[in-house]
PDB file of N, CA and C in Angstrom:
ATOM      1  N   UNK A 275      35.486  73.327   3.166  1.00  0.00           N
ATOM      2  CA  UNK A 275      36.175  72.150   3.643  1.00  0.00           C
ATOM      3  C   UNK A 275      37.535  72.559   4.194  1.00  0.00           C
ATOM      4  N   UNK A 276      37.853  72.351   5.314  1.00  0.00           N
ATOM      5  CA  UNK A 276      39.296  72.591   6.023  1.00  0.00           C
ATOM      6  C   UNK A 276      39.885  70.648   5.091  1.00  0.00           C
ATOM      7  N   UNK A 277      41.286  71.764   4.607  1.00  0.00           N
ATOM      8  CA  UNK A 277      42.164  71.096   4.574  1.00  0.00           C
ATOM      9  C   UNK A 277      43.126  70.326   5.533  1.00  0.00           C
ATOM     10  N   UNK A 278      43.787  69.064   5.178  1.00  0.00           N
ATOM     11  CA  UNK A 278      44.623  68.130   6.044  1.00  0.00           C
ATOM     12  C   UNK A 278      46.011  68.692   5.894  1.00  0.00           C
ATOM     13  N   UNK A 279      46.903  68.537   6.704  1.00  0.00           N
ATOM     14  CA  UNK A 279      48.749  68.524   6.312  1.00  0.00           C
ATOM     15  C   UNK A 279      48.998  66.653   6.088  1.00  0.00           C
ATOM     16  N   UNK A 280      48.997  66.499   4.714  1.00  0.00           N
ATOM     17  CA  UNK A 280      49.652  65.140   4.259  1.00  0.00           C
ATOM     18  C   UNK A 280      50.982  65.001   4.408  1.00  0.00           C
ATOM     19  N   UNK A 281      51.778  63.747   5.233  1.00  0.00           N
ATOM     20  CA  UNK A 281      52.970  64.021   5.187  1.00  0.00           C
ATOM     21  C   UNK A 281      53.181  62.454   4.542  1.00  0.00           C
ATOM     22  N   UNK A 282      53.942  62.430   3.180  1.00  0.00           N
ATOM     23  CA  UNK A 282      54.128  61.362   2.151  1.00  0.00           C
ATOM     24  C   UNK A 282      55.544  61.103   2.966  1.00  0.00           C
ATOM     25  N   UNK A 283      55.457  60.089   3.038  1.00  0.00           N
ATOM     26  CA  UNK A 283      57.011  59.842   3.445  1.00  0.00           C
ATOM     27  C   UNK A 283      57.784  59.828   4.950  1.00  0.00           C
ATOM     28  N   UNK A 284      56.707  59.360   5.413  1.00  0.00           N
ATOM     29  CA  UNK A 284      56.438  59.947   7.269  1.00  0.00           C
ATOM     30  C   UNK A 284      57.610  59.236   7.602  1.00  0.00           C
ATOM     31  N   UNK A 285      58.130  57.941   6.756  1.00  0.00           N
ATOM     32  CA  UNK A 285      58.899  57.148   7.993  1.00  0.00           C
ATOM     33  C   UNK A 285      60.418  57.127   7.463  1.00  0.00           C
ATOM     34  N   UNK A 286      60.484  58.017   6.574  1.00  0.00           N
ATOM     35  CA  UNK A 286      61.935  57.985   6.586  1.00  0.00           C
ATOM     36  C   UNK A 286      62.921  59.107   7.526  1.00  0.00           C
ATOM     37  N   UNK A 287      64.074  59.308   7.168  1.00  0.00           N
ATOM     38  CA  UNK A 287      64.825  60.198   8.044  1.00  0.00           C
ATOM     39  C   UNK A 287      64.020  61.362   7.510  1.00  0.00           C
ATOM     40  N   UNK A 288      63.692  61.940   6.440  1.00  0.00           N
ATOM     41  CA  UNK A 288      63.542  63.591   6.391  1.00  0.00           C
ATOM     42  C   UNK A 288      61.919  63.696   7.083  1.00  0.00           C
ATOM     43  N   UNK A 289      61.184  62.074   6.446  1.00  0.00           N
ATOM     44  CA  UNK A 289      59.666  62.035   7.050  1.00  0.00           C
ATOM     45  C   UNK A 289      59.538  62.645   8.704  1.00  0.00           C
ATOM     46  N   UNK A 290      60.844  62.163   9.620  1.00  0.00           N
ATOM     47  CA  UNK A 290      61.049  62.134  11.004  1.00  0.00           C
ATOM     48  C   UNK A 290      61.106  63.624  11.290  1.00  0.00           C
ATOM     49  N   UNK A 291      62.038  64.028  10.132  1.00  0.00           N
ATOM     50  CA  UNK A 291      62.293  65.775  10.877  1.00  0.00           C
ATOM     51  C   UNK A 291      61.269  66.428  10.407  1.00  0.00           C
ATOM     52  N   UNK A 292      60.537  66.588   8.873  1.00  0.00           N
ATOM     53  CA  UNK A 292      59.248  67.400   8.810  1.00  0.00           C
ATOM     54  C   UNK A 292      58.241  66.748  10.117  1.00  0.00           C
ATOM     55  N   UNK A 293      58.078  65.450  10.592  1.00  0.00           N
ATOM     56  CA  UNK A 293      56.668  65.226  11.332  1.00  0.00           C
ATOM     57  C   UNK A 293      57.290  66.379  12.670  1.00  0.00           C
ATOM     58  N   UNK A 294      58.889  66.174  13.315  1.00  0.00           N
ATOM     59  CA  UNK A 294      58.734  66.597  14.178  1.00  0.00           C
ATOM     60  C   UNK A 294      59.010  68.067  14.354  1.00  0.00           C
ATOM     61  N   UNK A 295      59.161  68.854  13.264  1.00  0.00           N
ATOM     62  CA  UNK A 295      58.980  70.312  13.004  1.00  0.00           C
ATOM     63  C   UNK A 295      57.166  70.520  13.046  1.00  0.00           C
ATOM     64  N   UNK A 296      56.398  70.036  12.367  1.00  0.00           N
ATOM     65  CA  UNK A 296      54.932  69.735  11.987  1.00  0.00           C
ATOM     66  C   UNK A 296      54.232  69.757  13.728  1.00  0.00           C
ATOM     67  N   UNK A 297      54.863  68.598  14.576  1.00  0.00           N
ATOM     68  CA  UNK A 297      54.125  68.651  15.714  1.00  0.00           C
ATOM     69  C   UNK A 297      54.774  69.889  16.814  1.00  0.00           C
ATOM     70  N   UNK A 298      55.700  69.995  16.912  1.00  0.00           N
ATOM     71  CA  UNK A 298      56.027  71.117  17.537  1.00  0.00           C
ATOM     72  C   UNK A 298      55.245  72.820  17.144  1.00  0.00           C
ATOM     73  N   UNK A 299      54.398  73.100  16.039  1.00  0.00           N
ATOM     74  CA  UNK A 299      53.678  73.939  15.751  1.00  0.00           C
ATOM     75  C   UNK A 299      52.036  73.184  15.834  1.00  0.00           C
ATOM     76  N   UNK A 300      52.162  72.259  16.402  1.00  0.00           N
ATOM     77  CA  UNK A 300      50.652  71.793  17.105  1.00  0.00           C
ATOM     78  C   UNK A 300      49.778  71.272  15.515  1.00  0.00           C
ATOM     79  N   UNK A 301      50.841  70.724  14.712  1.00  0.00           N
ATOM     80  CA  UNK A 301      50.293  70.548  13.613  1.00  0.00           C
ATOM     81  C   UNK A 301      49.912  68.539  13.315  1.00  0.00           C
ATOM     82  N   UNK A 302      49.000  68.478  13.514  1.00  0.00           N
ATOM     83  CA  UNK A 302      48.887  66.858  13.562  1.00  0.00           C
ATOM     84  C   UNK A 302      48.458  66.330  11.865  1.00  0.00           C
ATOM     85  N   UNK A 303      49.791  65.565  11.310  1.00  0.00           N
ATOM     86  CA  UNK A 303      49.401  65.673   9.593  1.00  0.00           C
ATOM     87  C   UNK A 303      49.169  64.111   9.430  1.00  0.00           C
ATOM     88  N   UNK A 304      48.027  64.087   8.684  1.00  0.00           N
ATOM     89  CA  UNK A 304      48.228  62.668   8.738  1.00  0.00           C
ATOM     90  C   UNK A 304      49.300  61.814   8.006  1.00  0.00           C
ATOM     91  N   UNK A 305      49.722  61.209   8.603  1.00  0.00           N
ATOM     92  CA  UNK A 305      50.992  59.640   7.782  1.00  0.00           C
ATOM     93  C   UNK A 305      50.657  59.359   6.785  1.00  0.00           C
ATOM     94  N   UNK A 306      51.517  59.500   5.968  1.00  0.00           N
ATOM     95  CA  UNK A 306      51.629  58.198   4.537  1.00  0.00           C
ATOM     96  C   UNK A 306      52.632  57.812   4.735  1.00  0.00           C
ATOM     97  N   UNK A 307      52.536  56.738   3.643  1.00  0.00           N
ATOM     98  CA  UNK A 307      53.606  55.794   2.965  1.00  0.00           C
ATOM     99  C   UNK A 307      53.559  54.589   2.354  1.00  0.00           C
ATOM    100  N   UNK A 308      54.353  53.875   2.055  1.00  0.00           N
ATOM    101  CA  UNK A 308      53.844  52.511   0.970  1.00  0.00           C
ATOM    102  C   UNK A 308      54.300  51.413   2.067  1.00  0.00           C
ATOM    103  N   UNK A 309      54.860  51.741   3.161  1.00  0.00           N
ATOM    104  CA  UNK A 309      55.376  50.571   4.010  1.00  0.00           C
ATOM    105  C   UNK A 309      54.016  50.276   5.060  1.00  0.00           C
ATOM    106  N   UNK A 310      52.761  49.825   4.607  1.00  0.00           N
ATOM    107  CA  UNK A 310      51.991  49.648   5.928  1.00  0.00           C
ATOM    108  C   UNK A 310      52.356  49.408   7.181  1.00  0.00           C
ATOM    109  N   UNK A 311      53.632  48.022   7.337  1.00  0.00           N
ATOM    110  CA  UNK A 311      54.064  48.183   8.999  1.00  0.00           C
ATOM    111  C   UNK A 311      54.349  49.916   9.139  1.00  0.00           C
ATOM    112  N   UNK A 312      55.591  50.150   8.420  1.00  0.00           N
ATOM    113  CA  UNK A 312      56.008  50.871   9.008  1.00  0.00           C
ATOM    114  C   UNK A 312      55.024  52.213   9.349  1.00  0.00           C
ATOM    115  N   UNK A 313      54.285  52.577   8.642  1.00  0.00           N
ATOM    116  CA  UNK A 313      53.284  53.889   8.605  1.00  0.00           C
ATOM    117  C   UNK A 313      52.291  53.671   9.717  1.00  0.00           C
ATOM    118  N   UNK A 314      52.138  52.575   9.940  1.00  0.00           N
ATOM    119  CA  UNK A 314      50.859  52.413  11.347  1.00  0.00           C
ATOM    120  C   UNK A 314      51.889  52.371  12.345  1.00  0.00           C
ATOM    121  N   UNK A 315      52.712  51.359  12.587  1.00  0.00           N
ATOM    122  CA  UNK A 315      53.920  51.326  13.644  1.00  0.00           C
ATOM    123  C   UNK A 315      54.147  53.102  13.888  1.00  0.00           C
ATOM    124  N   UNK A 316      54.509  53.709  13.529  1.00  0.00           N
ATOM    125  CA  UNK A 316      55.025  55.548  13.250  1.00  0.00           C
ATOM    126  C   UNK A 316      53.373  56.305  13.635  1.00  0.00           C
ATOM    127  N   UNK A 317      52.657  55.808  13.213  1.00  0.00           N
ATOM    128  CA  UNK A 317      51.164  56.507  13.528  1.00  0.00           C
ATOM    129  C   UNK A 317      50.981  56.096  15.381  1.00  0.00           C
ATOM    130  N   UNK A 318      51.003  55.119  15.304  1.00  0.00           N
ATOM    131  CA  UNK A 318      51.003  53.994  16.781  1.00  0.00           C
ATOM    132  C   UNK A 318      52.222  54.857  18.202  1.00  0.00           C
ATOM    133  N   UNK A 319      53.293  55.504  17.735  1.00  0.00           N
ATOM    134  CA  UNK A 319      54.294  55.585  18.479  1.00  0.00           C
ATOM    135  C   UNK A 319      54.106  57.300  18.376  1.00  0.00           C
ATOM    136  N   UNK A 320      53.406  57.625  17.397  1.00  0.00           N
ATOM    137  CA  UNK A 320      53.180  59.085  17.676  1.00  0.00           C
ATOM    138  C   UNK A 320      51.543  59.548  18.396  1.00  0.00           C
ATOM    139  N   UNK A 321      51.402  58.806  19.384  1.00  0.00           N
ATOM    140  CA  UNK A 321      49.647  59.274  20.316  1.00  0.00           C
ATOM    141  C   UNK A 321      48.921  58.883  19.085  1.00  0.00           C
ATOM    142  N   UNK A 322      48.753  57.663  18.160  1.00  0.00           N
ATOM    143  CA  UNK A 322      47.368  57.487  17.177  1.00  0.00           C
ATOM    144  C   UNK A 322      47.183  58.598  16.266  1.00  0.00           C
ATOM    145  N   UNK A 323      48.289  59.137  15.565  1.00  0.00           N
ATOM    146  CA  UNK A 323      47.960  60.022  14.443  1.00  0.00           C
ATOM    147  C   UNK A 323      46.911  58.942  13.394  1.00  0.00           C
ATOM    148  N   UNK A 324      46.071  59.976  12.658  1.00  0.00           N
ATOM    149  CA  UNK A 324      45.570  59.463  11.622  1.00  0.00           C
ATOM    150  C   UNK A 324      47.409  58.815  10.453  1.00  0.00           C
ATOM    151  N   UNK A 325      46.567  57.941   9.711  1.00  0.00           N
ATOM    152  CA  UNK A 325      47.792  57.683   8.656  1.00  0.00           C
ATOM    153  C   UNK A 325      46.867  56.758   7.472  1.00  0.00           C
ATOM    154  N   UNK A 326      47.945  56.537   6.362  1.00  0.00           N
ATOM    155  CA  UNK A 326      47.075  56.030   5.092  1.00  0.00           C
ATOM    156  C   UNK A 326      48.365  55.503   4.477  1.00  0.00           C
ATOM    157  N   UNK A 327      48.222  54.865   3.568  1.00  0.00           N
ATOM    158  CA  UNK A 327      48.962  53.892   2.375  1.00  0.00           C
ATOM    159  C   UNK A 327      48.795  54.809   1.380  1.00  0.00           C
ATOM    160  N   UNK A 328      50.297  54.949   0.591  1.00  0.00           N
ATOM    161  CA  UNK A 328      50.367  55.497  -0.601  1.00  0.00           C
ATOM    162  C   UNK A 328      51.694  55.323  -1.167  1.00  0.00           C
ATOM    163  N   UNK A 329      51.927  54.951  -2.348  1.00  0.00           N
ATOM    164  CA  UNK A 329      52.904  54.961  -3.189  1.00  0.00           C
ATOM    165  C   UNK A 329      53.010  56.148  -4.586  1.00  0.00           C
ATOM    166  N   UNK A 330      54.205  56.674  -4.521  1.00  0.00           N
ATOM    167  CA  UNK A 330      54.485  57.550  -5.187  1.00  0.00           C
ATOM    168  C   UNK A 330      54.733  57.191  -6.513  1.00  0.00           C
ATOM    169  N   UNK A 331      54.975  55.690  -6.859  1.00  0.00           N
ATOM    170  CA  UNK A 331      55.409  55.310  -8.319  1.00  0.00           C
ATOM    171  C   UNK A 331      53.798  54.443  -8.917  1.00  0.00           C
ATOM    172  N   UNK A 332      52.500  55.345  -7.460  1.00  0.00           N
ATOM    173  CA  UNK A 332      51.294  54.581  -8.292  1.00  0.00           C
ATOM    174  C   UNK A 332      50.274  56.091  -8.253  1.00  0.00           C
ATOM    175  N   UNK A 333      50.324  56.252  -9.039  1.00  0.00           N
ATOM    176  CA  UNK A 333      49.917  58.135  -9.190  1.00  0.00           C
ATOM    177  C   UNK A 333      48.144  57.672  -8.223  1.00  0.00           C
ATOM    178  N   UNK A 334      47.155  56.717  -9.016  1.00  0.00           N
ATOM    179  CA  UNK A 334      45.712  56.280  -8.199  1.00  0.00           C
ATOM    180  C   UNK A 334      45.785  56.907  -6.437  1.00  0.00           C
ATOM    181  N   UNK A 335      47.200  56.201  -6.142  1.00  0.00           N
ATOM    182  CA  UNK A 335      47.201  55.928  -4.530  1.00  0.00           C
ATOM    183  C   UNK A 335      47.662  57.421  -4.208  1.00  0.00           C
ATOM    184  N   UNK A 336      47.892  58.130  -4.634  1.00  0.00           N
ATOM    185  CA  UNK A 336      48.265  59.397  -4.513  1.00  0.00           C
ATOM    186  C   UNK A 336      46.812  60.530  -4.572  1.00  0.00           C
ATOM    187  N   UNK A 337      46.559  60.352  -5.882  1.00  0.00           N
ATOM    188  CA  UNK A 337      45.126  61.112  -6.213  1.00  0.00           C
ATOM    189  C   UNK A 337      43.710  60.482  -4.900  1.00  0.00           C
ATOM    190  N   UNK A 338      44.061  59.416  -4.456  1.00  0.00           N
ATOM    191  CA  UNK A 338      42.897  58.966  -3.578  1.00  0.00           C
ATOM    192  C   UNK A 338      43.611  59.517  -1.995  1.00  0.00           C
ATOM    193  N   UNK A 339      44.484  59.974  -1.634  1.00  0.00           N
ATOM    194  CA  UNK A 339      45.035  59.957  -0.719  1.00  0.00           C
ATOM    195  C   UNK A 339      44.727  61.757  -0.422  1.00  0.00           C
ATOM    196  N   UNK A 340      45.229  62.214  -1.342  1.00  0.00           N
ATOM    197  CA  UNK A 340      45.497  64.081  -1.586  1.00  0.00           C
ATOM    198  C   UNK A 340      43.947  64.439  -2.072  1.00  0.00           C
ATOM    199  N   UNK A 341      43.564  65.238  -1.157  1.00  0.00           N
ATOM    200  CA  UNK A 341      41.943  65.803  -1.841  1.00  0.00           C
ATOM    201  C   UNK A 341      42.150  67.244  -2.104  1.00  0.00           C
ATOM    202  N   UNK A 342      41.025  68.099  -2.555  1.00  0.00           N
ATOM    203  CA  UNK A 342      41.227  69.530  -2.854  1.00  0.00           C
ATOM    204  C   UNK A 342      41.220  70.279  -1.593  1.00  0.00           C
ATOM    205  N   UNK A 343      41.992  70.926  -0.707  1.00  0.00           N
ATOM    206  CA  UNK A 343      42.021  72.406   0.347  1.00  0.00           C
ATOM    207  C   UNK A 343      43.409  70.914   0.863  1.00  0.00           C
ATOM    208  N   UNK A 344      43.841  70.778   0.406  1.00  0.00           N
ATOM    209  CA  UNK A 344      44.772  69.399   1.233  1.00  0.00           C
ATOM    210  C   UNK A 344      46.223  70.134   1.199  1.00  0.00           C
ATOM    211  N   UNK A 345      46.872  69.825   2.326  1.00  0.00           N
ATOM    212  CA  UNK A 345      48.087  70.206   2.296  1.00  0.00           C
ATOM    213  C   UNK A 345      49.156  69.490   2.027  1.00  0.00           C
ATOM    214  N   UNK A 346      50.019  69.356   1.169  1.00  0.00           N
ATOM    215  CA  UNK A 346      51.127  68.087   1.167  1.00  0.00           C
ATOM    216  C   UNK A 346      52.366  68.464   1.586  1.00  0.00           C
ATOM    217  N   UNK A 347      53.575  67.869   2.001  1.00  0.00           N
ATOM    218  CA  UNK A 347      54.549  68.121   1.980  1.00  0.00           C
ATOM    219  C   UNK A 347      55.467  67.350   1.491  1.00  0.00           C
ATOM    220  N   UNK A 348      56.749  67.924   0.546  1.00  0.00           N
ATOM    221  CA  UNK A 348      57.367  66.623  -0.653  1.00  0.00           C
ATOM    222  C   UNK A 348      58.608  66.765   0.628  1.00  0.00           C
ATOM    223  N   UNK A 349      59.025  65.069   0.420  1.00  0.00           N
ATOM    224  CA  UNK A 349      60.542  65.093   0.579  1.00  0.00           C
ATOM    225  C   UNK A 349      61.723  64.924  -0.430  1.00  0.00           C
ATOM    226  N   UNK A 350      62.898  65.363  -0.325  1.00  0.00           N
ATOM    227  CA  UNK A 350      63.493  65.327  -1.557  1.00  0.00           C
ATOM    228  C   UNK A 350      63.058  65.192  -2.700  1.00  0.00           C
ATOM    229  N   UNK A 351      62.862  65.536  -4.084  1.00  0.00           N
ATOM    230  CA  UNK A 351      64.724  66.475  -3.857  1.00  0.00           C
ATOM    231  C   UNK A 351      64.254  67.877  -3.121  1.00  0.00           C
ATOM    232  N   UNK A 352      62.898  68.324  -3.404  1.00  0.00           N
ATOM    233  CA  UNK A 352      62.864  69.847  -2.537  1.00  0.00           C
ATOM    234  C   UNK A 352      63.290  69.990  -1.620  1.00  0.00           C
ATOM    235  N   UNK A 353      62.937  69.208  -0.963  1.00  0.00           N
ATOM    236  CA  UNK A 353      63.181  69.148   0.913  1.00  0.00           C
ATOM    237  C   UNK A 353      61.342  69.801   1.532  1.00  0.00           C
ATOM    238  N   UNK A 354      61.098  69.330   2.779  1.00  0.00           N
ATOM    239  CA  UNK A 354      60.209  70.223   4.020  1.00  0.00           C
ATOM    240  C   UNK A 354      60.030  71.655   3.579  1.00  0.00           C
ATOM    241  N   UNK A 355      60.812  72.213   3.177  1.00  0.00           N
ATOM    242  CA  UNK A 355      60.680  73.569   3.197  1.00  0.00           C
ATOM    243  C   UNK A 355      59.407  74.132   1.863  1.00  0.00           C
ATOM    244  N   UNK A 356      59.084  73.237   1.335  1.00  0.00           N
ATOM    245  CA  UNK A 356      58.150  73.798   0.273  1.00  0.00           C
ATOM    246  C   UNK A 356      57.332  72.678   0.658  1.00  0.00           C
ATOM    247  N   UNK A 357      56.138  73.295   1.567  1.00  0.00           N
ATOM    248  CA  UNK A 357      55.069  73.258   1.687  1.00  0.00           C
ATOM    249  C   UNK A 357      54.161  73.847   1.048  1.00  0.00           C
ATOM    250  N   UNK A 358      53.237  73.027   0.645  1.00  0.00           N
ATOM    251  CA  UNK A 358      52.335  73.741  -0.487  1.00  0.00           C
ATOM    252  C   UNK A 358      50.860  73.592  -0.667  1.00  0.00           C
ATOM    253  N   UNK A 359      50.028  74.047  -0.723  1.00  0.00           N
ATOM    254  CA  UNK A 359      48.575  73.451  -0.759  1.00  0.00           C
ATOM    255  C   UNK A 359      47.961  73.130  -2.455  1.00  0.00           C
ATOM    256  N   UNK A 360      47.381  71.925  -2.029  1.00  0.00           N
ATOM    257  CA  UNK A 360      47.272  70.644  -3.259  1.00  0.00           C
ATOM    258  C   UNK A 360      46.143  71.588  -3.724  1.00  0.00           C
ATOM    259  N   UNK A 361      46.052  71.847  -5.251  1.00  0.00           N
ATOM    260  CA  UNK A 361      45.287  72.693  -5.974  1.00  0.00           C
ATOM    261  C   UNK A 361      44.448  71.543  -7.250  1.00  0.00           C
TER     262      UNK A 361
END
């Protein structure tokens, strides 16, 4: 199974700079977030990325979202830079 790049947090300021570090390496990750406008609106304005609903303070929406070979990326407190594949 090829893994996805999950990006939790697509629509905030750090969501903005990992997506647009992410697409500049031809990397298309799909959207999350708990704001449905906002995560389809952000999917919609980026060429129809895939995207999904998820909240971080509901662990379910997380575990249904993240599968095994899946890639995630956290924002704060780590930051973008620790990219990691979901084990």
């Amino acid at each position: 199974m090829t893994g996805r790049t999950v990006l939790l947090g697509a629509t905030g300021y750090t969501g903005d700079l990992v997506l647009e570090s992410l697409l500049r390496r031809s990397i298309e990750p799909v959207l999350a977030g708990r704001n449905r406008a906002a995560v389809r609106a952000r999917a919609e304005r980026t060429g129809g990325l895939n995207y999904a609903f998820a909240d971080v303070t509901d662990p379910t929406s997380i575990a249904d979202l993240v599968g095994r070979g899946d890639v995630r990326g956290r924002d704060p407190p780590r930051g973008p830079q620790h990219l990691h594949p979901h084990r």
